[in-house]
Each structure stands twice: as C-alpha cells, then as structure tokens.
C-alpha cells in the first residue's frame, strides 16, 4: 500500500504542526511487532550501551523502568528495517519534506500496565545535540488502540511556528533522561486517539505529550524520525539543558563509547564547524 497525502492533508500538517494517519501498517504487522517488542523489552537489549533506558525514572538495575525506551531497535532486530510502517512513513515524509528526506532516528517505547509514566510536554528539537544538521518530523505508531486512558498523543496546534522553548530534565531531576518544557501554555491540547497501526506525524517544534498508561495492558509505540540533512548545522549551540550529561543513561552511553572516540568526534565536529 502506498499512502498518498492529499494537498489538504499536507496543508493541514504545515498549518497545525501535526497530522493523523488512520492506518500506516497492516494488523498482521502490528501483531508481529508486539511479539518483537515483548522479546526486546524483556531482554533489555542495549542496556549496557545506553540504547535501552528509562525515559522517566532513575534507570538503575534495581528500579523497574516506568517508561522503558529502546533507541535504534532495528539494530537489535534487523527485520524492522523491512516493515510497511517504515516504507510508508518514508513515502509520506518525502511528500511532506521533499525527495531527499531520510530516516534520522528510531525509538521503541513501552509503557507498562498501570505504572507506565506520563511523557511530559516537550518539543523533540529540545533533544537535539549540538551540530545536528536537520529538522525532523516524527511518526508515532501505537501497537494497540490508544486513547487518553493508556496515553495517546496530544498536541498544541500551531506551536511548531514558534521557537524552541525552555526545557529541563523531568521534575528538574538531573538523573532523569527525559525533558519537559516549562512555562508553555498547554491548555488547548488536541488529543489523538488511534487504532493499532494508525499513526500521528508531528514537526520537531510541535509541543506534544502523552499521558500515563492507566490501562491493564502494555502501551507499545514505535517512533520513526525523518529529516533532510543539510551541509550546514541546524544547531550550532548546545541547549543548556543538554550540556550536562548526568543521567544513568548518559553515563552508560559515554562509557560504552569511550573517552578517546568521544574526543575524536568532538575534534571532527569542531573542525567542520570552523571550516564551513
Ligand atoms: Ni517527542
């Protein structure tokens, strides 16, 4: 199936900063993805490297994660590179951003039954590290029906037209990975309930949020980000809330990457910034 957006839908995306896509993959694919999720999350693959972490909790081996998240899940399950969600999302991303749009990130999230934590209001761009060279749009696909009981997406229409707003670590707790915006008006939120295998797509500046999972079942969701990479850096200054790497996840990732490689990559990026 190839999804072709109408010109009205494309206009709606750029007016509102988000769009609902009623179906982006088949029920059979959703079933298979549920099995993949349950296996990857039970095994906590990628924990040591910091690819698996708790977005909203202290993320120690002793504390059960309240919002476990896995970066780059297709690295651990290569069959995810071939799914209809990915093909369709790329096709739609190219209709919204142009033919050179490409995949720039990939996340799997699972909110456990009854304890799955809220994803606080934020803009995705607030997570960008220095020297990011794209602006992204994010497709978010639930693997079961979602509504406000189990944490569907909510958006502030038109917020993508404004600047990146001040963010901080959740509850201002430096141990936590996730960010929350503060001082933003989120009183006019638009909730987007969806069937399994439906999706929302939003711009990296669009304020969004998902409530806790208060239901009896897991709330699984899959995010794919697409952008058009440019030769110039979109972000030349680190956001202050990202300058300090203090979460348990940061520390695992830094250790896995190694100090020398980190220094070399810093040198390369600085050289590129000076030479351009
Ligand atoms: Ni987000």
PDB file of N, CA and C and ligand atoms in Angstrom, residues 122 124 202 208, ligand 1:
ATOM      1  N   UNK A 122       6.797  18.416  25.615  1.00  0.00           N
ATOM      2  CA  UNK A 122       8.135  18.777  25.124  1.00  0.00           C
ATOM      3  C   UNK A 122       8.079  19.014  23.621  1.00  0.00           C
ATOM      4  N   UNK A 124      10.480  17.926  20.305  1.00  0.00           N
ATOM      5  CA  UNK A 124      11.562  16.978  20.010  1.00  0.00           C
ATOM      6  C   UNK A 124      12.886  17.698  19.735  1.00  0.00           C
ATOM      7  N   UNK A 202       4.318  14.503  13.525  1.00  0.00           N
ATOM      8  CA  UNK A 202       4.417  15.883  14.025  1.00  0.00           C
ATOM      9  C   UNK A 202       5.789  16.479  13.714  1.00  0.00           C
ATOM     10  N   UNK A 208       4.151  18.449  22.326  1.00  0.00           N
ATOM     11  CA  UNK A 208       3.330  17.243  22.438  1.00  0.00           C
ATOM     12  C   UNK A 208       3.591  16.537  23.759  1.00  0.00           C
TER      13      UNK A 208
HETATM   14 NI1  LIG B   1       8.581  13.637  21.444  1.00  0.00          NI
END
